[in-house]
mmCIF file of C-alpha atoms and ligand atoms in Angstrom:
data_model
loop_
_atom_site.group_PDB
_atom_site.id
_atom_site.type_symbol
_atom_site.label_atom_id
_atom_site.label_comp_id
_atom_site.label_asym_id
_atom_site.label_seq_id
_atom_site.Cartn_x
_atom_site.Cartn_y
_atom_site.Cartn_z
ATOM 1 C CA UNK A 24 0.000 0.000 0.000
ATOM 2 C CA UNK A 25 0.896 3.722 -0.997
ATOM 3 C CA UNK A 26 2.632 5.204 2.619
ATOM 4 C CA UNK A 27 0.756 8.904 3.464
ATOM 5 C CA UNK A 28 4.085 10.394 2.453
ATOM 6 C CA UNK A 29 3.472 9.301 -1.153
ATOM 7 C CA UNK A 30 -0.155 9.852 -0.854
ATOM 8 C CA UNK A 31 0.616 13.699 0.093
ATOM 9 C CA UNK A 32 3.192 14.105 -2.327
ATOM 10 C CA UNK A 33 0.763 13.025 -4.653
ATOM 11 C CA UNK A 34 -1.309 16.451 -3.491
ATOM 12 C CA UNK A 35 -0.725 18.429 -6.277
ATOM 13 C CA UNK A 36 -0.626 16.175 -8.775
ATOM 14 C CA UNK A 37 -4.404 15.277 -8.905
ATOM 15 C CA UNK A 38 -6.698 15.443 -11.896
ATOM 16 C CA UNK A 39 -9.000 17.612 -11.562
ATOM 17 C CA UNK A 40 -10.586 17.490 -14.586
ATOM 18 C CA UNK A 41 -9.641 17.650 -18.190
ATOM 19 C CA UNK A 42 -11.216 19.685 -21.084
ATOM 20 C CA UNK A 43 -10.067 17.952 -24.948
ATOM 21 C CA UNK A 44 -10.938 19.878 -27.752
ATOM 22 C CA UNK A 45 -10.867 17.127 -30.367
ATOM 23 C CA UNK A 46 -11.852 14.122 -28.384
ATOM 24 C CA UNK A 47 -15.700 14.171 -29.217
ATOM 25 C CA UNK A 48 -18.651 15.780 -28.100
ATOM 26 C CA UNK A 49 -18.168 17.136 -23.920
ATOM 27 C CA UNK A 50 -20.265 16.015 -20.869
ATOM 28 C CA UNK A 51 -18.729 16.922 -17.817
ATOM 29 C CA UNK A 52 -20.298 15.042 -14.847
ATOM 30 C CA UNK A 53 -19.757 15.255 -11.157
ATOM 31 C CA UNK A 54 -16.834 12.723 -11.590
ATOM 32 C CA UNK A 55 -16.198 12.047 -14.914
ATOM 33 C CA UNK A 56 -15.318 13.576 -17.849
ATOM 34 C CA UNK A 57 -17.174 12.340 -21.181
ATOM 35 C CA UNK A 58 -16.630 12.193 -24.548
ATOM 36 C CA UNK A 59 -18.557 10.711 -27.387
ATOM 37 C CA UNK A 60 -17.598 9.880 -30.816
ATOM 38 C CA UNK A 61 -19.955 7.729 -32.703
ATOM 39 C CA UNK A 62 -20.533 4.329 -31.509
ATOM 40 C CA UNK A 63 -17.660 4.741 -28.436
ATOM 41 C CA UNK A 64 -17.736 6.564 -25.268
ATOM 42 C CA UNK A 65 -14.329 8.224 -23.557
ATOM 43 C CA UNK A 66 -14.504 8.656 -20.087
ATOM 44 C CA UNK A 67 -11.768 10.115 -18.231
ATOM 45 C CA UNK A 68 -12.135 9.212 -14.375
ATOM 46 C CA UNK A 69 -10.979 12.532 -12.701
ATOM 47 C CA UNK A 70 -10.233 12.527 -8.802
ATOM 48 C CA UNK A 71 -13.276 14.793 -7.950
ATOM 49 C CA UNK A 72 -15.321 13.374 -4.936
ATOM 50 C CA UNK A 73 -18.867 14.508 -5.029
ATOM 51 C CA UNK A 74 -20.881 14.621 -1.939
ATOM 52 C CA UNK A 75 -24.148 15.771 -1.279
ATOM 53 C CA UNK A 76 -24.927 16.050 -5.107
ATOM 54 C CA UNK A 77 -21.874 18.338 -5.131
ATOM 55 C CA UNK A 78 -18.258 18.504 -5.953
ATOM 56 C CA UNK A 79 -16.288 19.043 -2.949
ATOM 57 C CA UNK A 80 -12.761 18.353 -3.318
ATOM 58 C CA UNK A 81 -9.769 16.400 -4.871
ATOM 59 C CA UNK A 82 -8.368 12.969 -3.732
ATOM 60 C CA UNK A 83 -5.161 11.727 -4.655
ATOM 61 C CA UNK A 84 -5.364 8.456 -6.795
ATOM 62 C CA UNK A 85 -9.273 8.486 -6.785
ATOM 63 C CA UNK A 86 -9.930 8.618 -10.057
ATOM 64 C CA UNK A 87 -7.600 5.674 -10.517
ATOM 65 C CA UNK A 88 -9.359 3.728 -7.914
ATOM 66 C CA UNK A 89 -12.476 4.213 -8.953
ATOM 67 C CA UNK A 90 -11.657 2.785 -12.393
ATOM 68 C CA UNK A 91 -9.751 0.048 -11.245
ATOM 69 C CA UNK A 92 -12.290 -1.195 -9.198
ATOM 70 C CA UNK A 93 -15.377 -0.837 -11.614
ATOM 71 C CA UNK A 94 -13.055 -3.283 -14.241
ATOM 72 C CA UNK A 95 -12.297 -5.520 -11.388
ATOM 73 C CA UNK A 96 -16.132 -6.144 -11.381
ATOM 74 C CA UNK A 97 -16.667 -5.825 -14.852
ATOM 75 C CA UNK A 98 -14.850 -8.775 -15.305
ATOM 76 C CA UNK A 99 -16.161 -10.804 -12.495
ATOM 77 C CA UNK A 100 -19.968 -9.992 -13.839
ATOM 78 C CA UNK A 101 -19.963 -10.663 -17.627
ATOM 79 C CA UNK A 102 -21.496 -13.796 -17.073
ATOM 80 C CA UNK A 103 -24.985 -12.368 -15.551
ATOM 81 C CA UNK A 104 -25.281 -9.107 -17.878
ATOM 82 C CA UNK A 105 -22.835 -7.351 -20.757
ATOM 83 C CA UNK A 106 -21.012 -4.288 -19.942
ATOM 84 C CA UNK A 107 -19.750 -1.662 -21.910
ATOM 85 C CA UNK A 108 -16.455 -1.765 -21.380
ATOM 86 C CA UNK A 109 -14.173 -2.054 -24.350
ATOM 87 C CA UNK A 110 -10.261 -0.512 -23.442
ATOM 88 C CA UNK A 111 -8.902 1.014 -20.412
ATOM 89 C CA UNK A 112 -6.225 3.181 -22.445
ATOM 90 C CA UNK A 113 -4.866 4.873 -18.940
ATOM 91 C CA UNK A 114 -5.278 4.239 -15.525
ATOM 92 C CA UNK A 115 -7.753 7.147 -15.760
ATOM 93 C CA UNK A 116 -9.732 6.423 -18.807
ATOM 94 C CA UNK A 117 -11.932 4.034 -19.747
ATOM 95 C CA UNK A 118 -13.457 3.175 -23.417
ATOM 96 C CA UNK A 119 -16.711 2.190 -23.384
ATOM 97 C CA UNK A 120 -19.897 1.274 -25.442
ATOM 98 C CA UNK A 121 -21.740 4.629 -25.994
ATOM 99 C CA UNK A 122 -25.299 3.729 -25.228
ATOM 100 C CA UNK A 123 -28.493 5.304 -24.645
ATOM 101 C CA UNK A 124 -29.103 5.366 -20.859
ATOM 102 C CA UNK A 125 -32.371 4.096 -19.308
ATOM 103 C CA UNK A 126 -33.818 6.582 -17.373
ATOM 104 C CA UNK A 127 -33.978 4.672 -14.296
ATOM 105 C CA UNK A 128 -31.117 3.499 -11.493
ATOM 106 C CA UNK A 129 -31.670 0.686 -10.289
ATOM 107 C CA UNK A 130 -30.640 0.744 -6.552
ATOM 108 C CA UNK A 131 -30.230 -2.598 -4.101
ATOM 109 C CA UNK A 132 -30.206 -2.421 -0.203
ATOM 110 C CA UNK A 133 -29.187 -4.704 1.705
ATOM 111 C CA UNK A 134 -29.134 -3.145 4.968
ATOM 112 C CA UNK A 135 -31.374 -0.338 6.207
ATOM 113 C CA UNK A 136 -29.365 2.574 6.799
ATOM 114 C CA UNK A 137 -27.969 6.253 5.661
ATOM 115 C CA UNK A 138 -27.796 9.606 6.887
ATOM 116 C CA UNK A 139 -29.508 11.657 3.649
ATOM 117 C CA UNK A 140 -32.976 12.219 2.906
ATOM 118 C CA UNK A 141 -33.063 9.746 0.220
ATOM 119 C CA UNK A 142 -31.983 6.700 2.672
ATOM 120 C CA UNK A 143 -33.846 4.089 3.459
ATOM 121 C CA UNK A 144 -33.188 4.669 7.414
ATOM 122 C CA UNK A 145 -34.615 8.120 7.250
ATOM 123 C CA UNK A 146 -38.152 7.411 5.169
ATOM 124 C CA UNK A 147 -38.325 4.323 7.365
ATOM 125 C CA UNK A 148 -37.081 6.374 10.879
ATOM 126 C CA UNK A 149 -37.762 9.953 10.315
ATOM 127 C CA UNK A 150 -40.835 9.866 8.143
ATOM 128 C CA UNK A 151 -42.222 6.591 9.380
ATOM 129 C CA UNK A 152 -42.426 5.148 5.781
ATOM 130 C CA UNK A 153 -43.228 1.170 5.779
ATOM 131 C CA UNK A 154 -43.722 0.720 1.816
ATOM 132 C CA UNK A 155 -40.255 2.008 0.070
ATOM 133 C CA UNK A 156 -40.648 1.659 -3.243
ATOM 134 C CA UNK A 157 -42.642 -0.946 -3.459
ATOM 135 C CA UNK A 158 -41.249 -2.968 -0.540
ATOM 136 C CA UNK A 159 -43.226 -3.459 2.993
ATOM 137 C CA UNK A 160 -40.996 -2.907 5.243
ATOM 138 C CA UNK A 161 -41.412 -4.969 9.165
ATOM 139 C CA UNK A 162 -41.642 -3.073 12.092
ATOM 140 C CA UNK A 163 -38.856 -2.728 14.441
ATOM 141 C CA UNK A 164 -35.941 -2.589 12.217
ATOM 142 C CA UNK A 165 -32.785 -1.349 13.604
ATOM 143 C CA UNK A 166 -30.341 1.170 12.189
ATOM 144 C CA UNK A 167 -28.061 -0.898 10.113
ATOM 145 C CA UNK A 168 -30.011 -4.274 10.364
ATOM 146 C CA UNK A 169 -29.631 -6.742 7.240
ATOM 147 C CA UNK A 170 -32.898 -6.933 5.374
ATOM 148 C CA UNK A 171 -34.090 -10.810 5.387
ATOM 149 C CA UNK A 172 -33.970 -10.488 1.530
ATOM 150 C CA UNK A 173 -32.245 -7.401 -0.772
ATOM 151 C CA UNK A 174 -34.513 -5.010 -1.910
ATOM 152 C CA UNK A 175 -35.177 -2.999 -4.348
ATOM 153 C CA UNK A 176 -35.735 0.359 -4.812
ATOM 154 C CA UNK A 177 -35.347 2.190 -8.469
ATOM 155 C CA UNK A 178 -34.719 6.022 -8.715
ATOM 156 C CA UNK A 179 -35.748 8.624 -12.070
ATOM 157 C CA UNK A 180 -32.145 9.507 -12.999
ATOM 158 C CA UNK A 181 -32.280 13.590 -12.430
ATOM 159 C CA UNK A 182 -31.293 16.063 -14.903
ATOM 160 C CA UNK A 183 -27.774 17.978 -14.440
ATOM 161 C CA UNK A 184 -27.839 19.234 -10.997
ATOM 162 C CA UNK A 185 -31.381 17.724 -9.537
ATOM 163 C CA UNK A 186 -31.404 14.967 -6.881
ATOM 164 C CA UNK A 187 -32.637 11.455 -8.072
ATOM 165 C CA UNK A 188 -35.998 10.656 -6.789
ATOM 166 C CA UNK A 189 -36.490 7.301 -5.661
ATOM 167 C CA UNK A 190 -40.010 5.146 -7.064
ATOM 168 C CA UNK A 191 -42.184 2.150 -7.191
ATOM 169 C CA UNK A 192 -41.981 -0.069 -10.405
ATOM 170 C CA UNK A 193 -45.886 1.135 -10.731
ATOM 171 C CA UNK A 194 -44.241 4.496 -10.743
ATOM 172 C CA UNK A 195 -41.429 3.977 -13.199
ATOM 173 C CA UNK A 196 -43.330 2.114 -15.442
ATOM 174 C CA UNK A 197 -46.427 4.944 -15.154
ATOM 175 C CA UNK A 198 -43.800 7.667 -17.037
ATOM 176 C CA UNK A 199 -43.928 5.784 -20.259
ATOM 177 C CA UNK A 200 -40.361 5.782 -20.949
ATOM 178 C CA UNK A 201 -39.555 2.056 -20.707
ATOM 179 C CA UNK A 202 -41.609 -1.326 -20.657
ATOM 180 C CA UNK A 203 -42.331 -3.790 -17.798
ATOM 181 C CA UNK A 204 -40.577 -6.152 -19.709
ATOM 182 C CA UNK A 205 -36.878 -4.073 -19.550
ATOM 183 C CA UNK A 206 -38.253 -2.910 -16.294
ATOM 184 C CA UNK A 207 -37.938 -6.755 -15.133
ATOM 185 C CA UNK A 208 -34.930 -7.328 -17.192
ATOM 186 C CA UNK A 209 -32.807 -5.009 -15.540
ATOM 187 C CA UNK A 210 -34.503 -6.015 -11.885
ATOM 188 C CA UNK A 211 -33.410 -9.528 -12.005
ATOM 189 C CA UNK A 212 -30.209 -8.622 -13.257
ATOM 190 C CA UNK A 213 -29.354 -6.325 -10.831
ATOM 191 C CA UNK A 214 -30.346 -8.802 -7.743
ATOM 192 C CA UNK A 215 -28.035 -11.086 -9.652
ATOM 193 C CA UNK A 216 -25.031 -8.991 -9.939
ATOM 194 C CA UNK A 217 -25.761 -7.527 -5.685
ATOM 195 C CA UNK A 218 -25.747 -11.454 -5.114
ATOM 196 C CA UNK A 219 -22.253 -11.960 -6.862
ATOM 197 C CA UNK A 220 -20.958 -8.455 -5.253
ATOM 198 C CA UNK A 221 -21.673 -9.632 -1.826
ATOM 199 C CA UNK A 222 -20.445 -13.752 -2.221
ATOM 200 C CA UNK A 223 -16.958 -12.189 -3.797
ATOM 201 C CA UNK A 224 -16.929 -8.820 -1.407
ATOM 202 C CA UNK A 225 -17.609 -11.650 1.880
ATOM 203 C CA UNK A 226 -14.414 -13.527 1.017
ATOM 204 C CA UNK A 227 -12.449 -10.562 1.804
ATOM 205 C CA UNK A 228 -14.387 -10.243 4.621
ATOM 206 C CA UNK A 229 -16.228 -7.213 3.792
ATOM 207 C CA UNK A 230 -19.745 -6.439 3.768
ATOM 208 C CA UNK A 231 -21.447 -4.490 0.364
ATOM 209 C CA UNK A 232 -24.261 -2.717 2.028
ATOM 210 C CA UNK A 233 -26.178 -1.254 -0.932
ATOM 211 C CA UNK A 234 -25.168 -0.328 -4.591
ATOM 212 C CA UNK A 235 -26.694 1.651 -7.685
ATOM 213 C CA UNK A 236 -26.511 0.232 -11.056
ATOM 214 C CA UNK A 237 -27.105 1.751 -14.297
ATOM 215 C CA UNK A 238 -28.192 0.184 -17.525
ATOM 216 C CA UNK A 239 -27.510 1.348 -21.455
ATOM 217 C CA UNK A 240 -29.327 0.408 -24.433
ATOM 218 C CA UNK A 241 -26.715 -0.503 -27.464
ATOM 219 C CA UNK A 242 -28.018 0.735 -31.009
ATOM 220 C CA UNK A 243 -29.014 -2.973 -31.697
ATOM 221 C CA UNK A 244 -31.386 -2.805 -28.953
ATOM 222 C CA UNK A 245 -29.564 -4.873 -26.050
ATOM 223 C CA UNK A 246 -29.336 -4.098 -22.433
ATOM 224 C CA UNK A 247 -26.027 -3.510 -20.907
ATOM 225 C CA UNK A 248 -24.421 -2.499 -17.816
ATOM 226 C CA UNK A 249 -23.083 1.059 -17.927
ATOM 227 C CA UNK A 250 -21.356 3.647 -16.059
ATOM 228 C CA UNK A 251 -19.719 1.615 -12.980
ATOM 229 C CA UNK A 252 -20.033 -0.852 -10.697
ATOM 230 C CA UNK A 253 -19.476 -1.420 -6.773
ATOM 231 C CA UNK A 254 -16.913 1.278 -6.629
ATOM 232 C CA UNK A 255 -16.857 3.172 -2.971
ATOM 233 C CA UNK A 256 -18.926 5.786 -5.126
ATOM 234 C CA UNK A 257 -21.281 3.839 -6.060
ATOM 235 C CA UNK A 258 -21.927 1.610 -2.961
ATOM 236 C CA UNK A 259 -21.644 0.995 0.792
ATOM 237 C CA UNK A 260 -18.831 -1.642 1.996
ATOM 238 C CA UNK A 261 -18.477 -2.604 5.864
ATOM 239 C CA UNK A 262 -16.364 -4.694 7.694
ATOM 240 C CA UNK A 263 -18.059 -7.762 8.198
ATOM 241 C CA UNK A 264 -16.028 -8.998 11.412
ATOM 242 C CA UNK A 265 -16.816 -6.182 13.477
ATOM 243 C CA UNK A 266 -20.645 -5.898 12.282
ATOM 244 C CA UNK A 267 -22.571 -8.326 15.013
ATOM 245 C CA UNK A 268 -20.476 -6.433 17.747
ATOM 246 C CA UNK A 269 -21.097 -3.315 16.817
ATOM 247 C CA UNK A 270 -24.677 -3.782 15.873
ATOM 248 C CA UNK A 271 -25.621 -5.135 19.047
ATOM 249 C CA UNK A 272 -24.088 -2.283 20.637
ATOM 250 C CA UNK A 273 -26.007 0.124 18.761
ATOM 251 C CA UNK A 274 -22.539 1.672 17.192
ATOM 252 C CA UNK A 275 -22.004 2.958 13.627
ATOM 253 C CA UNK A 276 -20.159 0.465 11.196
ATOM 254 C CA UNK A 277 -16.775 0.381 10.345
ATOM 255 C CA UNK A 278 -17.170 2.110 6.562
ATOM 256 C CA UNK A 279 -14.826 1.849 3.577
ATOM 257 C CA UNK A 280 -16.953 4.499 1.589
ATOM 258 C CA UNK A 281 -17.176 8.215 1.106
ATOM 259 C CA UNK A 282 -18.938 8.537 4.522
ATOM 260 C CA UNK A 283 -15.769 9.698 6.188
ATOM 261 C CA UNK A 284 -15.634 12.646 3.798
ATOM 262 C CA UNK A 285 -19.281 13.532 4.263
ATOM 263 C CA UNK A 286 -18.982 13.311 8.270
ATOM 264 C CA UNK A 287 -16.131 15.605 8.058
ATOM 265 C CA UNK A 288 -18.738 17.824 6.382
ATOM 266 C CA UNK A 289 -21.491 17.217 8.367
ATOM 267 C CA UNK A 290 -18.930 17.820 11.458
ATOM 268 C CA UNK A 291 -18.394 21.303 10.052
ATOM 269 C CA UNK A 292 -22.492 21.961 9.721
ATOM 270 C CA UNK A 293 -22.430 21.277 5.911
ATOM 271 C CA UNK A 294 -25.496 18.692 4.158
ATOM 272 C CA UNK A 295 -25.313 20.125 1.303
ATOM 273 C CA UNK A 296 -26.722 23.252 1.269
ATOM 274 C CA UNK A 297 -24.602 26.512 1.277
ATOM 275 C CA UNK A 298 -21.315 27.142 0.697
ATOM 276 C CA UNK A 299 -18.695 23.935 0.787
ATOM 277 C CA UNK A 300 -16.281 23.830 3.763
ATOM 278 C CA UNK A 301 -12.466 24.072 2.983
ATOM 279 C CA UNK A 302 -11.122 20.477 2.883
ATOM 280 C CA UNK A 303 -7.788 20.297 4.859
ATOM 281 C CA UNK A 304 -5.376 18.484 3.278
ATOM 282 C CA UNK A 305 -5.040 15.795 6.499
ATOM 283 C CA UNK A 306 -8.314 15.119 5.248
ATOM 284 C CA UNK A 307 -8.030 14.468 1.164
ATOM 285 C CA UNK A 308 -4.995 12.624 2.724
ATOM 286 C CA UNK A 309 -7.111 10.171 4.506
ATOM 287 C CA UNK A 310 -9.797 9.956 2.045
ATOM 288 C CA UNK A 311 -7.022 8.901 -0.194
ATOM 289 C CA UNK A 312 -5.681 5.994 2.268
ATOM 290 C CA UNK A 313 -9.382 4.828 2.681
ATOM 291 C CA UNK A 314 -10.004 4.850 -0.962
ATOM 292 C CA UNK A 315 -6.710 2.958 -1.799
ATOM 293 C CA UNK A 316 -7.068 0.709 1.093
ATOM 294 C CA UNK A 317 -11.111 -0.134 -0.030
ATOM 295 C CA UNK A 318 -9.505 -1.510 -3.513
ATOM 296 C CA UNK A 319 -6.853 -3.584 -1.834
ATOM 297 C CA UNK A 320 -9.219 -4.934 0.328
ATOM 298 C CA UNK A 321 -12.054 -5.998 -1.814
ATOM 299 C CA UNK A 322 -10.016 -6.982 -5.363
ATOM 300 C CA UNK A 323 -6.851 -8.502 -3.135
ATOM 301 C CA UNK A 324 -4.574 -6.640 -5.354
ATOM 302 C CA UNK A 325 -2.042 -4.485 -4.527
ATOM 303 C CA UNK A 326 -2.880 -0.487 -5.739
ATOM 304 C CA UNK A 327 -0.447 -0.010 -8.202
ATOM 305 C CA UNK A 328 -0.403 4.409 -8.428
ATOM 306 C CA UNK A 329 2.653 5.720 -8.686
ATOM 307 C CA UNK A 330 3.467 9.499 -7.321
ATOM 308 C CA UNK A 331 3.294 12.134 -10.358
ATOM 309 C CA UNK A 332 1.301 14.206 -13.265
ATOM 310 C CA UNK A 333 -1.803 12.238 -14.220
ATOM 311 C CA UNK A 334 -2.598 14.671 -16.986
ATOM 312 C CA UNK A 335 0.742 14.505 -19.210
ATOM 313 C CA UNK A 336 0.416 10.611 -19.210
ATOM 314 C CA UNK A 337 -3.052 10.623 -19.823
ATOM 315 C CA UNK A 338 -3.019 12.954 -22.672
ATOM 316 C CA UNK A 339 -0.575 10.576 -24.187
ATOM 317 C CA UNK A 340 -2.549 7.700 -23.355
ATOM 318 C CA UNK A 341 -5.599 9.125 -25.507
ATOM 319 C CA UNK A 342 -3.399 10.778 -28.511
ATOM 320 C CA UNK A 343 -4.560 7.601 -30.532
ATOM 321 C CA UNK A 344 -8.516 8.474 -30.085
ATOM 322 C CA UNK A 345 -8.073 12.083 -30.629
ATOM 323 C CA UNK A 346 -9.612 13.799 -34.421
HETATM 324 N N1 ADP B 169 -21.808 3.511 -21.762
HETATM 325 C C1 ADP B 169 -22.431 4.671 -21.501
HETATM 326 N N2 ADP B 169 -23.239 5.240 -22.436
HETATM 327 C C2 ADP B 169 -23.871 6.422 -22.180
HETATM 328 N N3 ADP B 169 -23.747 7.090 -21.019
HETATM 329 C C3 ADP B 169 -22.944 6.585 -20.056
HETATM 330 C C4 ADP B 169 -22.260 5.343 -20.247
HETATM 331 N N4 ADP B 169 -21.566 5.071 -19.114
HETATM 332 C C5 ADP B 169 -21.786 6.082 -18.274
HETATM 333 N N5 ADP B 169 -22.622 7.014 -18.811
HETATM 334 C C6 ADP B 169 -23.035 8.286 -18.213
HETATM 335 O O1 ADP B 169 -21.846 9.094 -18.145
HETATM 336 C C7 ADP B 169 -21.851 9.898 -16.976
HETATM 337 C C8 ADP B 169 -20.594 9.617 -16.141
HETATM 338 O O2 ADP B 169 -20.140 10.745 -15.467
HETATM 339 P P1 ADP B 169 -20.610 11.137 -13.975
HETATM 340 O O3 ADP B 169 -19.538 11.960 -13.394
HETATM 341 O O4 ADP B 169 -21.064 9.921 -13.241
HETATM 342 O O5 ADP B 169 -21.862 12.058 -14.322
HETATM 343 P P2 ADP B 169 -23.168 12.450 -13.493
HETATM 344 O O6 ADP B 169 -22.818 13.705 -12.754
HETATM 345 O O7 ADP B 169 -24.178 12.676 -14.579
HETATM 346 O O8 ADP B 169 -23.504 11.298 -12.595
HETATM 347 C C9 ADP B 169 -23.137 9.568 -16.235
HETATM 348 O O9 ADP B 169 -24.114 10.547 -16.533
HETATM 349 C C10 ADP B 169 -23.530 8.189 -16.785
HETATM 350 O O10 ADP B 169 -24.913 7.968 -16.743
HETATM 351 MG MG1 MG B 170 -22.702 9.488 -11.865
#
């Protein structure tokens, strides 16, 4: 593993964000920037971390995580659905199947818990809700108590800038903008890939809480996985050998996920509205260390950033896709 000395040297080298003029037609996201030419997507995994629907600062070897992670699982899940994945050019880009996105996420819980408005702890806690999205709900859960079975609970994928809503199926399907049968399609699939994500994720004896999954449609018509998958963006990990203890004790989990960034925020009053608290750098430190320690831990490899510019190599790295 990366010591903090490399991880802080690595400070100034971050990616921020990149802006190619002849690279294909620009979508900037929270996280990644995205280029489209023709039939192929560019996306270059910057080291942004978004919080609260919001950009808030830059972590050393984040971007590189992130990708490296999402391939890791990539591979280990073409069996239950096909991804879009074609090259990874850099450590910071991937090429990928440009598709047509369905305008739904398809989100799986395993646990009940989360801090935001949009968790399922706080419609089941704070607003007393016992039907999420089409799921009754017992009484008497717990904060962070395993469901019996993973649910389900799609969200409307918001425009720039909006928060995602979650919804029923009824709900989904009652916009008109795709059929029961995809509807179902992507459903099953995405139980199926939280079911591998947790059997692979328990052998290295941690825990993946909840994830979000988005699906493509290919021009031929086929559904794919797009975007990423069970990346510390994208999804809750905990460690599974201190969960019983701690859950009987009524104490937070042990997280490998953003949550340590957005409880530094929340520590200095911030959830999202307002103006976003300075980040020390102690802090983007540690965010690094917990991001490169989440990859070691769940693909058993060893992280293999190196200290230095990620722009100069990445520009090189994409020469061969540039107009
Ligand atoms: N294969 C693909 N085809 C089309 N769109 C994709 C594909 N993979 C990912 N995307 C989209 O690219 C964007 C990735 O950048 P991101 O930073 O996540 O943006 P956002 O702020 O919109 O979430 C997302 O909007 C995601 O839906
Ligand atoms: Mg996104």
């Amino acid at each position: 593993m990366l010591s903090v000395e490399e991880i802080t040297q690595q400070l100034p080298n971050c990616l921020e964000g990149v802006h190619f003029e002849n690279l294909g037609e620009e979508y900037i996201g929270k996280v990644r920037d995205n280029y489209t030419q023709g039939d192929r997507r560019i996306i270059v995994i910057s080291d942004r971390l978004s919080a609260f629907d919001k950009v808030i600062a830059n972590i050393p070897f984040k971007g590189q995580v992130l990708n490296q992670m999402a391939t890791f699982w990539f591979d280990k899940t073409e069996d239950i659905v096909g991804n879009h994945m074609v090259e990874v050019p850099d450590p910071n880009a991937i090429v990928v199947k440009q598709c047509s996105a369905m305008p739904v996420e398809m989100v799986v819980r395993g646990y009940i818990t989360g801090v935001t408005t949009t968790s399922a702890w706080y419609n089941y806690h704070e607003k007393g809700v016992r039907n999420f999205c089409g799921n009754e709900l017992p009484e008497g859960l717990q904060k962070n108590q395993k469901f019996d079975k993973p649910i389900l609970t799609p969200s409307t994928k918001a425009a720039h800038g909006d928060h995602d809503v979650s919804a029923s199926k009824e709900e989904i399907l009652a916009e008109g903008k795709i059929t029961e049968e995809e509807f179902d399609y992507m459903a099953d699939v995405s139980m199926r890939l939280f079911e591998r994500g947790v059997e692979i994720a328990a052998k290295q004896g941690i825990i993946l809480v909840d994830t979000k999954y988005e699906f493509g449609k290919t021009p031929d018509g086929k559904i794919i996985l797009i975007d990423e998958i069970h990346t510390p963006d994208s999804s809750r990990f905990w460690f599974a050998n201190e969960y019983d203890q701690r859950f009987a004790a009524g104490e937070e989990q042990k997280k490998i996920d953003k949550e340590y960034v957005r409880e530094f925020l929340a520590g200095k009053g911030f959830i999202g509205e307002g103006e976003v608290p300075e980040i020390p750098d102690e802090v983007r430190v540690e965010a690094a260390r917990r991001y490169i320690e989440a990859y070691e831990l769940i693909t058993g490899k060893t992280f293999d950033g190196e200290v230095g510019l990620v722009l100069p190599r990445l520009e090189e790295n994409l020469k061969k896709y540039q107009s």
